[in-house]
Tab-separated table of C-alpha atoms in Angstrom:
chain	number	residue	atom	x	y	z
A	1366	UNK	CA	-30.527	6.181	-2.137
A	1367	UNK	CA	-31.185	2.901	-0.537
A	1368	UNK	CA	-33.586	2.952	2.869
A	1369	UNK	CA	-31.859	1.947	6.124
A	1370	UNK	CA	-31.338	-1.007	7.338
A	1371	UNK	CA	-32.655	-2.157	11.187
A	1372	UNK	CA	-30.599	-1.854	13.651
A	1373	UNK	CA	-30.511	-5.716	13.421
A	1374	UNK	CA	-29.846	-6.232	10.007
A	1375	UNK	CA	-27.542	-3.656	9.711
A	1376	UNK	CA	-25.541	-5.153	12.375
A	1377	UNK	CA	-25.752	-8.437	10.915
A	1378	UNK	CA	-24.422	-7.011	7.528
A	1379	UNK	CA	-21.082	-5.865	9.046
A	1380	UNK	CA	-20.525	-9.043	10.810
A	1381	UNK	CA	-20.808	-10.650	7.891
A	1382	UNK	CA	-17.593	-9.127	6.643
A	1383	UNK	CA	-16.621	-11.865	9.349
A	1384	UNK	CA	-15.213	-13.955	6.535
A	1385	UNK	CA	-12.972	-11.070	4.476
A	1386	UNK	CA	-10.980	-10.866	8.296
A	1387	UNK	CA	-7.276	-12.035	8.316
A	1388	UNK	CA	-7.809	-15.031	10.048
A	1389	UNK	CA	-8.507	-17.174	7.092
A	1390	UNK	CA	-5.409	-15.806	4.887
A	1391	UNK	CA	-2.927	-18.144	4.034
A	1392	UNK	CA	-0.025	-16.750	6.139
A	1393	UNK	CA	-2.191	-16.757	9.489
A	1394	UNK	CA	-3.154	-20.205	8.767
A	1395	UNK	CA	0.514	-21.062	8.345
A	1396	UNK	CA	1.413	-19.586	11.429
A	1397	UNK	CA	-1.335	-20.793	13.572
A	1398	UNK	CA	-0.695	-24.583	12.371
A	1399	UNK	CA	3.143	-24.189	14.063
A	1400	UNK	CA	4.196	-24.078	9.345
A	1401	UNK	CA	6.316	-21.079	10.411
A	1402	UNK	CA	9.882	-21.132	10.397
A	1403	UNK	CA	11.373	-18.563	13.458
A	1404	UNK	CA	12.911	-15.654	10.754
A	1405	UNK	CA	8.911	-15.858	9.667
A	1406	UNK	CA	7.778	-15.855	13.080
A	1407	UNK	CA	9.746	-12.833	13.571
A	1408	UNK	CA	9.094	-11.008	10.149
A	1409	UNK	CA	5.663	-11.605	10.858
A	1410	UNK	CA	5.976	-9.511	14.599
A	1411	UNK	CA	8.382	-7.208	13.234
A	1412	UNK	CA	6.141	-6.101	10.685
A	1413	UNK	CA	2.922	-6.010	12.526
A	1414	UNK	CA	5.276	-3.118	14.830
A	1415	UNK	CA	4.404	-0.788	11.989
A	1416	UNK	CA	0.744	-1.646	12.054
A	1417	UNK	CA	1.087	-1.048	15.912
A	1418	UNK	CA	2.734	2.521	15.609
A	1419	UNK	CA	-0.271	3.319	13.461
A	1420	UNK	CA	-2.933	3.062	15.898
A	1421	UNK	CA	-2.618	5.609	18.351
A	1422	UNK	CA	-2.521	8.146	15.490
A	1423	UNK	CA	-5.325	6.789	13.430
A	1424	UNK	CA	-7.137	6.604	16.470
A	1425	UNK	CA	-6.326	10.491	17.214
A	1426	UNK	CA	-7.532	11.204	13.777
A	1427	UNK	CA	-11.019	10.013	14.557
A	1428	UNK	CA	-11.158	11.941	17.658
A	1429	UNK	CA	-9.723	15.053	15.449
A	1430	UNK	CA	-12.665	14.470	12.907
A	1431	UNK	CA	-15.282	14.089	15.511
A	1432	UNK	CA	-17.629	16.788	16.666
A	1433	UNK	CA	-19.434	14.903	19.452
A	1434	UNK	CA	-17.381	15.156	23.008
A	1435	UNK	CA	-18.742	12.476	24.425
A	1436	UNK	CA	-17.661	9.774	21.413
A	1437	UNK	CA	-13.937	11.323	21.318
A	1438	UNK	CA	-13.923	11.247	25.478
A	1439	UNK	CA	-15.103	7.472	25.034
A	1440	UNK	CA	-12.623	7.130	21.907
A	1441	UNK	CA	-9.414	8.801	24.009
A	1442	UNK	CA	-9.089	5.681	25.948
A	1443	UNK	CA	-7.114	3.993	23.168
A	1444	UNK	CA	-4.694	6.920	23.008
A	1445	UNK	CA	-3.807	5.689	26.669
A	1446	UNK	CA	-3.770	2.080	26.286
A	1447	UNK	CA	-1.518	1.764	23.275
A	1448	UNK	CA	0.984	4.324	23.733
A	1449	UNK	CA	0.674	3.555	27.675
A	1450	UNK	CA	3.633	5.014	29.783
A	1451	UNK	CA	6.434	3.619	27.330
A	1452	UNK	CA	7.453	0.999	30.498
A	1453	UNK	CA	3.974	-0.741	29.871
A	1454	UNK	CA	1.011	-0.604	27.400
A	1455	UNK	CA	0.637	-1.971	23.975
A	1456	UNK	CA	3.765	-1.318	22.438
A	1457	UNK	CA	5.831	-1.939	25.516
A	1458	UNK	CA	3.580	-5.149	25.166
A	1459	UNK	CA	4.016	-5.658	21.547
A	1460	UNK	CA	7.781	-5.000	22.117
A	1461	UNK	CA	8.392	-8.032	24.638
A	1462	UNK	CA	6.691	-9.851	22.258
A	1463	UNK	CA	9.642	-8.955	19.733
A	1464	UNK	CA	12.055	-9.788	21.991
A	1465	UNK	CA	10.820	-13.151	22.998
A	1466	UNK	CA	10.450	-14.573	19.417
A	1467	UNK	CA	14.474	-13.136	18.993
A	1468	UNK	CA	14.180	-9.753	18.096
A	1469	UNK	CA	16.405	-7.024	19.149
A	1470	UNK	CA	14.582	-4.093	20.045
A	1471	UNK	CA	16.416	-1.757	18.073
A	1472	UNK	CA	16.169	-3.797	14.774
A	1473	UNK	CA	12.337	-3.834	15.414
A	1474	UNK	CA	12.493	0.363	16.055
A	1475	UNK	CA	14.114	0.927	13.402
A	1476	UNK	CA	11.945	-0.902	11.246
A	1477	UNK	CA	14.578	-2.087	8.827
A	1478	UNK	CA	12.145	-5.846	8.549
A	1479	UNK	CA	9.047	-3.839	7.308
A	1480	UNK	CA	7.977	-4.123	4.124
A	1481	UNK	CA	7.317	-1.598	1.587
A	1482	UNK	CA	3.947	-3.523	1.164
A	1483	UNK	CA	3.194	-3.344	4.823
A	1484	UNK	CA	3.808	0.696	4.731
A	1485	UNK	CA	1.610	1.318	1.998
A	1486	UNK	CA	-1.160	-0.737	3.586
A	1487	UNK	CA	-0.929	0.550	7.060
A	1488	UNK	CA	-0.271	4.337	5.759
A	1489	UNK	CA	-3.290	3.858	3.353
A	1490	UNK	CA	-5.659	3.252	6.914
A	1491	UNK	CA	-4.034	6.175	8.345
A	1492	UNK	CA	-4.686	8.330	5.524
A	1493	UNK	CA	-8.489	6.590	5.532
A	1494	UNK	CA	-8.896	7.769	9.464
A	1495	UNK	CA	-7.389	11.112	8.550
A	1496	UNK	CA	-9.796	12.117	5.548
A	1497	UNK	CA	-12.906	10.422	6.288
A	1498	UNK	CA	-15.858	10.658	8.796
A	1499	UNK	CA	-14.946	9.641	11.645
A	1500	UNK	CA	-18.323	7.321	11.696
A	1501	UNK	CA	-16.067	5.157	8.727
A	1502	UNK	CA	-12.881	5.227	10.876
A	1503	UNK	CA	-14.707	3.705	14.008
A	1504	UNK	CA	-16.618	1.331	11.620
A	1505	UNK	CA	-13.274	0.530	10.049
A	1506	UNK	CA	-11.811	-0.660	13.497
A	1507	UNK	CA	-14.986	-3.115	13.711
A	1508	UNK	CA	-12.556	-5.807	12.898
A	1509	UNK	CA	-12.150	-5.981	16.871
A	1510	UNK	CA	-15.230	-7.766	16.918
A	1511	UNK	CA	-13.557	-10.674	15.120
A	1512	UNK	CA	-9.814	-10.298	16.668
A	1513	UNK	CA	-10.645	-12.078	20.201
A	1514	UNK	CA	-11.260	-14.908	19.111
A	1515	UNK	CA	-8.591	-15.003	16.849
A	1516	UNK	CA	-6.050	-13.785	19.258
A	1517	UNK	CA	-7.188	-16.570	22.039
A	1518	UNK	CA	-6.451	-19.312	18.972
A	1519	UNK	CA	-3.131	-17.498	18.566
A	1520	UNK	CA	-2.283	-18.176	21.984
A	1521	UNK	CA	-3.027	-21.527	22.258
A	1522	UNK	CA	-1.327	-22.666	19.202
A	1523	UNK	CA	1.676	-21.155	19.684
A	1524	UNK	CA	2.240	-22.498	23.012
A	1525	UNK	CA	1.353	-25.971	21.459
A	1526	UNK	CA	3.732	-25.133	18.287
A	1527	UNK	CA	6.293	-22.850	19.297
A	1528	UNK	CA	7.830	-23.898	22.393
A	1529	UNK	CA	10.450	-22.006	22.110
A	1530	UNK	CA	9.075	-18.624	22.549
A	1531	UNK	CA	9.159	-17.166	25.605
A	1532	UNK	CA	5.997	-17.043	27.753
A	1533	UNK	CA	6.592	-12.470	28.667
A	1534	UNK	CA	5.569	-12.533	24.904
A	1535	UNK	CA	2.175	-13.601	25.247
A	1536	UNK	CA	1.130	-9.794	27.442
A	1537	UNK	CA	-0.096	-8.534	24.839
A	1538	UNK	CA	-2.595	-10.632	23.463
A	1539	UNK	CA	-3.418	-11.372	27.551
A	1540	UNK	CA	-4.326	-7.636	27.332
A	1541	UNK	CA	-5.829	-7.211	24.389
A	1542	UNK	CA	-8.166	-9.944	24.477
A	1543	UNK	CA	-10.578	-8.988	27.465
A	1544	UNK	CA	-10.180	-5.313	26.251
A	1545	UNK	CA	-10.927	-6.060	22.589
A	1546	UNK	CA	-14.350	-8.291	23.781
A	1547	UNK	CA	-15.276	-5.375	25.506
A	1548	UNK	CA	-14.216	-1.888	22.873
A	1549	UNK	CA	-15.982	-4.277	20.418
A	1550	UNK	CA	-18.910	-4.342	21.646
A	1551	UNK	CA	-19.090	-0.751	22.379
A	1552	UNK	CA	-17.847	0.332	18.978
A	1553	UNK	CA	-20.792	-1.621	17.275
A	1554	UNK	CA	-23.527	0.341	19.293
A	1555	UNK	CA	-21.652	3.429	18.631
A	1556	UNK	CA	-21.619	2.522	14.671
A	1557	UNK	CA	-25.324	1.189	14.967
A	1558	UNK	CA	-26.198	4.548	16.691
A	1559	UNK	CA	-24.661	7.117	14.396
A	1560	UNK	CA	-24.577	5.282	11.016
A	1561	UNK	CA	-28.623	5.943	9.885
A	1562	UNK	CA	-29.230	6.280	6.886
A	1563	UNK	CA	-29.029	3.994	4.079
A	1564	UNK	CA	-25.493	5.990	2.773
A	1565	UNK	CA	-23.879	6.164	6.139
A	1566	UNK	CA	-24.858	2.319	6.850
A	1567	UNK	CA	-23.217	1.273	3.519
A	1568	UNK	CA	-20.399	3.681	4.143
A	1569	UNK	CA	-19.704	1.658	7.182
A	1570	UNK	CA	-19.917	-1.623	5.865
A	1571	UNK	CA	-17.188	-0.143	2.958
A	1572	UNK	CA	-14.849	1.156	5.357
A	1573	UNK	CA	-15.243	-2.312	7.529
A	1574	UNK	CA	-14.638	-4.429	4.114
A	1575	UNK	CA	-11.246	-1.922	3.433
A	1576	UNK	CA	-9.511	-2.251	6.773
A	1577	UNK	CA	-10.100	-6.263	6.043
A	1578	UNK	CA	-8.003	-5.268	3.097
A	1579	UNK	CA	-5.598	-3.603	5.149
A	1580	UNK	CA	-5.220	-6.521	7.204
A	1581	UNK	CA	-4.829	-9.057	4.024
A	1582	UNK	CA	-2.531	-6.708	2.497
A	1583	UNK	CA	0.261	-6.268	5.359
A	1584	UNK	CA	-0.241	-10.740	5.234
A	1585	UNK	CA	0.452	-10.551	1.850
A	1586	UNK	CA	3.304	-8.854	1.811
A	1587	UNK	CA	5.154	-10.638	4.907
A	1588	UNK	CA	3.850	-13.942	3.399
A	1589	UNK	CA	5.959	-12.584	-0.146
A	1590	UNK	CA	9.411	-12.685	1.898
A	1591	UNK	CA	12.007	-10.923	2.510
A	1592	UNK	CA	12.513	-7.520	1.092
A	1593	UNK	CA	14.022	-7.690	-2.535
B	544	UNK	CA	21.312	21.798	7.288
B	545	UNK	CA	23.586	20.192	4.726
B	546	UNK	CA	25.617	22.245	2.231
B	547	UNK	CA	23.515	21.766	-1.539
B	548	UNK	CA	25.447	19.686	-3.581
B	549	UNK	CA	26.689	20.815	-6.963
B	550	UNK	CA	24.060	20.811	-10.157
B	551	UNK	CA	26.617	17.930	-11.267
B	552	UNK	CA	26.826	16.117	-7.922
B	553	UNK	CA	22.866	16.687	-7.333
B	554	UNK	CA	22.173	14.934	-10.725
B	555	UNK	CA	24.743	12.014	-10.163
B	556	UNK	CA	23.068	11.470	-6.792
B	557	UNK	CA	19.355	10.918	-8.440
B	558	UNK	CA	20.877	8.763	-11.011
B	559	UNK	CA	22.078	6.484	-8.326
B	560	UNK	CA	19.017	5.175	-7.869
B	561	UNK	CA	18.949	3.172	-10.964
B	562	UNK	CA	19.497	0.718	-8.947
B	563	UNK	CA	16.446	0.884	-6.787
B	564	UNK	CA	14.131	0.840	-10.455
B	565	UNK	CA	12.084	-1.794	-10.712
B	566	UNK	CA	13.632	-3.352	-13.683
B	567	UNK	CA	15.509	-5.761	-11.275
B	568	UNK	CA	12.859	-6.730	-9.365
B	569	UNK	CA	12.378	-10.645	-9.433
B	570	UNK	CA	9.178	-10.406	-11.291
B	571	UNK	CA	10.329	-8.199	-14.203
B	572	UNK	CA	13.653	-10.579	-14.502
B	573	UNK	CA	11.191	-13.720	-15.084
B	574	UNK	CA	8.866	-11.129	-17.274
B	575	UNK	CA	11.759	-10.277	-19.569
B	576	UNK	CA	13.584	-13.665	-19.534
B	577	UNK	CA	10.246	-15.588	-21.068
B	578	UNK	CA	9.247	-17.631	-17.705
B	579	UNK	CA	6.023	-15.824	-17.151
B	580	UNK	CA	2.782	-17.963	-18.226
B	581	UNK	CA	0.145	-16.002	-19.892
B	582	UNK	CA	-2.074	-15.710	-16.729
B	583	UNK	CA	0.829	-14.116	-15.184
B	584	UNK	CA	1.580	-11.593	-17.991
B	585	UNK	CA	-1.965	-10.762	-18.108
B	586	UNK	CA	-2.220	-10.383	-13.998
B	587	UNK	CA	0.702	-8.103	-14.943
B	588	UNK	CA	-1.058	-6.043	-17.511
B	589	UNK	CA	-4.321	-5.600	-15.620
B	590	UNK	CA	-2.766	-4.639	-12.528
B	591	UNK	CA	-0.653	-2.001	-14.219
B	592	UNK	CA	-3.359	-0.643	-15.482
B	593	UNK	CA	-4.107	0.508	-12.228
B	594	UNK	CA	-1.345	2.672	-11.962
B	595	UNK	CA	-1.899	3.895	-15.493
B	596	UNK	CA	-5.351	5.314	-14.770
B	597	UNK	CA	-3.928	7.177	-11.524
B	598	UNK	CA	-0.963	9.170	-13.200
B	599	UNK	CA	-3.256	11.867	-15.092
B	600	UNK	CA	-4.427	12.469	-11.260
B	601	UNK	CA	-0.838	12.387	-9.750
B	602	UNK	CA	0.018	14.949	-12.501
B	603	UNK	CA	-2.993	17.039	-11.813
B	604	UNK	CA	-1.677	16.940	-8.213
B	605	UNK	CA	1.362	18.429	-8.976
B	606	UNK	CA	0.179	21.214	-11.170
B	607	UNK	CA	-2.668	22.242	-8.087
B	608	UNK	CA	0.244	22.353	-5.843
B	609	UNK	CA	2.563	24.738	-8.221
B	610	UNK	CA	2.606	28.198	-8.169
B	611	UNK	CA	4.590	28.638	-10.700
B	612	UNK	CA	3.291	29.017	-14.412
B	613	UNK	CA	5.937	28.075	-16.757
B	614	UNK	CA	6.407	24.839	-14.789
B	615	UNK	CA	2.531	24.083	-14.642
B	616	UNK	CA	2.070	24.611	-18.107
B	617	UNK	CA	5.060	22.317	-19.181
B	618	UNK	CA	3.178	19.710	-17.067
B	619	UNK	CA	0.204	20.023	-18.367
B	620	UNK	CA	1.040	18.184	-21.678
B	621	UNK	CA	1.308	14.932	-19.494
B	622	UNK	CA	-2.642	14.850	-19.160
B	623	UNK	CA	-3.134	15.122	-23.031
B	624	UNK	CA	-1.199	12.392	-23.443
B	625	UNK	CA	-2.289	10.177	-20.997
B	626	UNK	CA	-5.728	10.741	-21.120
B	627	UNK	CA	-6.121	11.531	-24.643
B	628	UNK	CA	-8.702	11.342	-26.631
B	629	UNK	CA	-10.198	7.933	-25.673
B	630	UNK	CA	-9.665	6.504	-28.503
B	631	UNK	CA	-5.820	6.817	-28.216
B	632	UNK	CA	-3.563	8.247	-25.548
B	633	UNK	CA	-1.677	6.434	-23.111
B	634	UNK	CA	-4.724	4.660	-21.844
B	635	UNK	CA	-5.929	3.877	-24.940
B	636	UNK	CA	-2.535	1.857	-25.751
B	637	UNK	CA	-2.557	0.706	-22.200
B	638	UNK	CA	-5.729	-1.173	-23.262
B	639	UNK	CA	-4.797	-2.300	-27.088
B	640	UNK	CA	-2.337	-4.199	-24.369
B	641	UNK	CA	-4.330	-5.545	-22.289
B	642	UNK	CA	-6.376	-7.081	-25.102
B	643	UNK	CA	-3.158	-8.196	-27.063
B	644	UNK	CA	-2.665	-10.339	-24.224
B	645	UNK	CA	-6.027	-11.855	-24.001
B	646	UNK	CA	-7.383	-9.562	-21.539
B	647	UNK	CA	-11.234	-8.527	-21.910
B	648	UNK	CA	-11.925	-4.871	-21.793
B	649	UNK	CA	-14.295	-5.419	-19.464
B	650	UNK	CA	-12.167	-7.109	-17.078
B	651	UNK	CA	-9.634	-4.474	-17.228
B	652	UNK	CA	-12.051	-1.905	-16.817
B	653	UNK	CA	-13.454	-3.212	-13.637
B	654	UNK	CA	-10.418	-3.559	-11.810
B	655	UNK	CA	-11.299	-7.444	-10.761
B	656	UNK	CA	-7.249	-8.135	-11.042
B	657	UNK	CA	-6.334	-5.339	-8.941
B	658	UNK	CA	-4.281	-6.756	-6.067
B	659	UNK	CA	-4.666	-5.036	-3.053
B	660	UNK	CA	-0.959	-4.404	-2.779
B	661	UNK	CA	-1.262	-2.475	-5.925
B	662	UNK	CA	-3.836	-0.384	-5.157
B	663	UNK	CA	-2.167	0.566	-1.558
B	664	UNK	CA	1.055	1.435	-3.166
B	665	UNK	CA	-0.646	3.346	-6.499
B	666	UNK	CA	-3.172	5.208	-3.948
B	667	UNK	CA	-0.166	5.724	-1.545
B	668	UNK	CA	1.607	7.311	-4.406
B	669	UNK	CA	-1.013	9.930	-5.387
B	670	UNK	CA	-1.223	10.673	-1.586
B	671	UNK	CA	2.198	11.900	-2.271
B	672	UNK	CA	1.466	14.071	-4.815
B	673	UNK	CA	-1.176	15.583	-3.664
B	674	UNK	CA	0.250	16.317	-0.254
B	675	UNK	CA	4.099	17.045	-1.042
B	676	UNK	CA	5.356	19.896	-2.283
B	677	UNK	CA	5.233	19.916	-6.292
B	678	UNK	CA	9.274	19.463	-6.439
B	679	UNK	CA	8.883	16.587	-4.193
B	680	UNK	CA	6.348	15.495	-6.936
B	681	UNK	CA	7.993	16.048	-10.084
B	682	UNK	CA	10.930	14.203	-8.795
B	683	UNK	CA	8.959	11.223	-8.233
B	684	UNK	CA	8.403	11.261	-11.777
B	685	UNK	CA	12.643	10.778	-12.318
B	686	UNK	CA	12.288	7.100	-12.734
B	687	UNK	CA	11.304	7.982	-16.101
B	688	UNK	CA	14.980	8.885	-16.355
B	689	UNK	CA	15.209	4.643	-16.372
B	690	UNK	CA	12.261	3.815	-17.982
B	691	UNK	CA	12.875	3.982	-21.734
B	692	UNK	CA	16.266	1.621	-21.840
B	693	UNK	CA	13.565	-0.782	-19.883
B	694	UNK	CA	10.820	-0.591	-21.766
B	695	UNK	CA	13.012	-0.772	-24.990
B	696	UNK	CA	14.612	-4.248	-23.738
B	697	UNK	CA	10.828	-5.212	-22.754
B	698	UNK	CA	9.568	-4.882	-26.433
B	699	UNK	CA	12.483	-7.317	-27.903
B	700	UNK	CA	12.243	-9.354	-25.156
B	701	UNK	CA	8.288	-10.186	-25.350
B	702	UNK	CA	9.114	-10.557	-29.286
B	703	UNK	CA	11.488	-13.311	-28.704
B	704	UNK	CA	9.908	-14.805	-25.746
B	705	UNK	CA	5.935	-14.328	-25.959
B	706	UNK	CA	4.903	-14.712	-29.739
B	707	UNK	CA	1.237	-15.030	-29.204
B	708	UNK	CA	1.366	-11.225	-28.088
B	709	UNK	CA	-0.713	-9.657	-31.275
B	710	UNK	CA	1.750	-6.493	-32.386
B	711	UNK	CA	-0.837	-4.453	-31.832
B	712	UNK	CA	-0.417	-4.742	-28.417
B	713	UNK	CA	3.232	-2.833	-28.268
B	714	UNK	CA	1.450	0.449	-29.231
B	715	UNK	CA	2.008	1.401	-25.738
B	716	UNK	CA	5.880	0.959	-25.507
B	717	UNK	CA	6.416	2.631	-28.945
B	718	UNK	CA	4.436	5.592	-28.472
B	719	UNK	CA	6.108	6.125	-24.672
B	720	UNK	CA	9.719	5.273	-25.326
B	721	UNK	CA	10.655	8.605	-27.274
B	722	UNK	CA	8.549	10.476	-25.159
B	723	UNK	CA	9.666	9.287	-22.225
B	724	UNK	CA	13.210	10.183	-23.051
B	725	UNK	CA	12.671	13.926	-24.050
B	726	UNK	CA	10.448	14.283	-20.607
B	727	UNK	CA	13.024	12.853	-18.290
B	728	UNK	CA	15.389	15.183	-19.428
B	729	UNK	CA	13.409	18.252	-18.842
B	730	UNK	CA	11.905	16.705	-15.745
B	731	UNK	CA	15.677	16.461	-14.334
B	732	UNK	CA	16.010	19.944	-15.486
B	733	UNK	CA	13.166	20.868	-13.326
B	734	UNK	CA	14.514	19.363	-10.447
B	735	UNK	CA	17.719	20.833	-10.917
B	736	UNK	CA	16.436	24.079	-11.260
B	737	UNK	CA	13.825	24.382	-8.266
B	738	UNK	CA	15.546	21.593	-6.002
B	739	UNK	CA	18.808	24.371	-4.348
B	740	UNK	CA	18.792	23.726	-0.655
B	741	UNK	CA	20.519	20.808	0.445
B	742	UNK	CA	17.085	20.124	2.271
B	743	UNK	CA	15.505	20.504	-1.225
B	744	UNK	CA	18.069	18.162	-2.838
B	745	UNK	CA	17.616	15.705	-0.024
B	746	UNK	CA	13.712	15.802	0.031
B	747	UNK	CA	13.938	15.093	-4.013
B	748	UNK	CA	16.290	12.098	-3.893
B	749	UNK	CA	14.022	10.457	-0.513
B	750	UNK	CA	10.642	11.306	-3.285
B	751	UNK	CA	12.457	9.541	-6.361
B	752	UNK	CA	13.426	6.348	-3.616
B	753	UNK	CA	9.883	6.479	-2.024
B	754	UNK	CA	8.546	6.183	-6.060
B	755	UNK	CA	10.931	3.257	-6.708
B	756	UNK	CA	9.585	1.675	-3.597
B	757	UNK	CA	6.345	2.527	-5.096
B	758	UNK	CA	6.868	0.569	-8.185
B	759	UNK	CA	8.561	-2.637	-6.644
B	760	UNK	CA	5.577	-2.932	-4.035
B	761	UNK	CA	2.940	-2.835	-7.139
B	762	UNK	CA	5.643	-6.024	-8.215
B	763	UNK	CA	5.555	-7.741	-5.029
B	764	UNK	CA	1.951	-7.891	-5.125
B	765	UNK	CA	1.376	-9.100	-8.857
B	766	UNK	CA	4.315	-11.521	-7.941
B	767	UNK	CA	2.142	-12.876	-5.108
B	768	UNK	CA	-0.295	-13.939	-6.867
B	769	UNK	CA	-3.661	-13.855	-7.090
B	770	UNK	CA	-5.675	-12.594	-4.454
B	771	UNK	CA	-6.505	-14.724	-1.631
């Protein structure tokens, strides 16, 4: 078995997964250089509403695998923020986003725009969260440390390319972003903290290099087209 | 609850989702009609390989999760033949394939081709089995009702269209086609049998449409491309 890392290096190892993150795939870089077409715009949202339904129970299955009350009473937060009250939070957030790119809401609910691609990918990181430790599902959600950033470019280049959406859409990367910078930071010290031995260091750094997977996946398959 | 449908109905019902099979996905039409470069043929070979190794598993599933002797014994045969001896057996063939298309063992082996879309809808599929009831499972397996007519017209199709395929390579087809025609029709038999409650019935046509969706998203993915 391989010694452990330092806290330092070990933290430098998983942000150096910095460069398997969906940022650089070729559909984000499509849609962040104003190359989208609207039906892509809005496959691309209406498909990332699967990905959204996912977290609050991946996010319960961590808590459900985790013995420690103070990590799930830290970890509960994100049960509240995404599901929210149904009038606000991150899918009411995520839904106004649908609607100002030209969705109906009830084609989005329905999910009759998500691909079978998407499903398997997203329902392959549940399954991860469900039957793992939950030190590999928190590591797994690490990708937060690289999402800010990416989100604030979002923003800015689709009010330069996509004039047309409507400005209500942008709550929930106005939400996200602050909240992300912050989770981030503590989800890296709880990783660093609980992730000490050689195994459960490399463990993490596996389950951070599959939910970049996830990520690339679900951009594969929108960037593939319509459902055939 | 609905009624159950007739043993007649019930059957007519799975074998409406021929048209859901794979074999009229865009990928297999250009596979089939000769437009596939070799790259792509062998991105096709090495990918299905992944779903290859993961049916002895999938079967395994099924038997772990039947009570019932008779059935699990009937099953059991599939392992034999997939698994084999090594040096033949379904993966054996699957890999006289792969090299009859230029493929190295090696690269087969280590899964470098493996699209992630692939993997999320193969692993997705053994989630299935191992977590669905075994009747749920078995008729999963039903697309094998469609698969030898396919893999019939894919054997004179490669012989007209791909001549640098060495014939060594068609082991797979041969060997499968007869089998796979005796199997599907005690497989539908099976699900006939054990599948009597119109929630039964219902839960095995959703399992045979969740497999074809399996199938297409492993085609979506090879289709893609290669990995980005």
């Amino acid at each position: 078995m391989a010694r452990p890392l330092s806290r330092e290096r070990f933290a430098a190892r998983l942000y150096e997964l910095r460069g398997r993150y969906w940022d650089t795939h070729p559909f984000h870089l499509r849609l962040h250089s104003g190359g989208c077409t609207p039906p892509e715009l809005r496959r691309w949202v209406a498909n990332r509403w699967y990905y959204q339904l996912c977290l609050t129970r991946k996010n319960a299955a961590i808590i459900a695998n985790c013995p420690l009350p103070q990590v799930r009473r830290a970890w509960a937060g994100r049960l509240a923020y995404q599901d929210g009250t149904g009038a606000e939070g991150g899918l009411a957030d995520w839904l106004a986003l649908a609607e100002a790119v030209g969705l109906e809401r009830e084609e989005v609910l329905d999910e009759r725009h998500v691909a079978r691609g998407v499903r398997f990918a997203v329902d392959g990181y549940l399954h991860f969260c469900q039957t793992r430790p939950w030190t590999e599902g928190v590591a797994a959600a690490l990708t937060e440390m690289f999402s800010p950033d990416h989100m604030a470019d979002r923003v800015t280049a689709w009010r330069a390319h996509y004039d047309w959406i409507a400005p209500a859409g942008y709550a929930y990367f106005e939400h996200r972003i602050p909240v992300a910078r912050e989770d981030s930071a503590r989800t890296l010290e709880l990783v660093l903290d609980h992730c000490v031995t050689g195994a459960q260091q490399q463990a993490a750094v596996d389950a951070l290099a599959f939910k970049c997977e996830v990520l690339r996946a679900m951009l594969d398959a929108v960037d593939y087209g319509p459902q055939r």
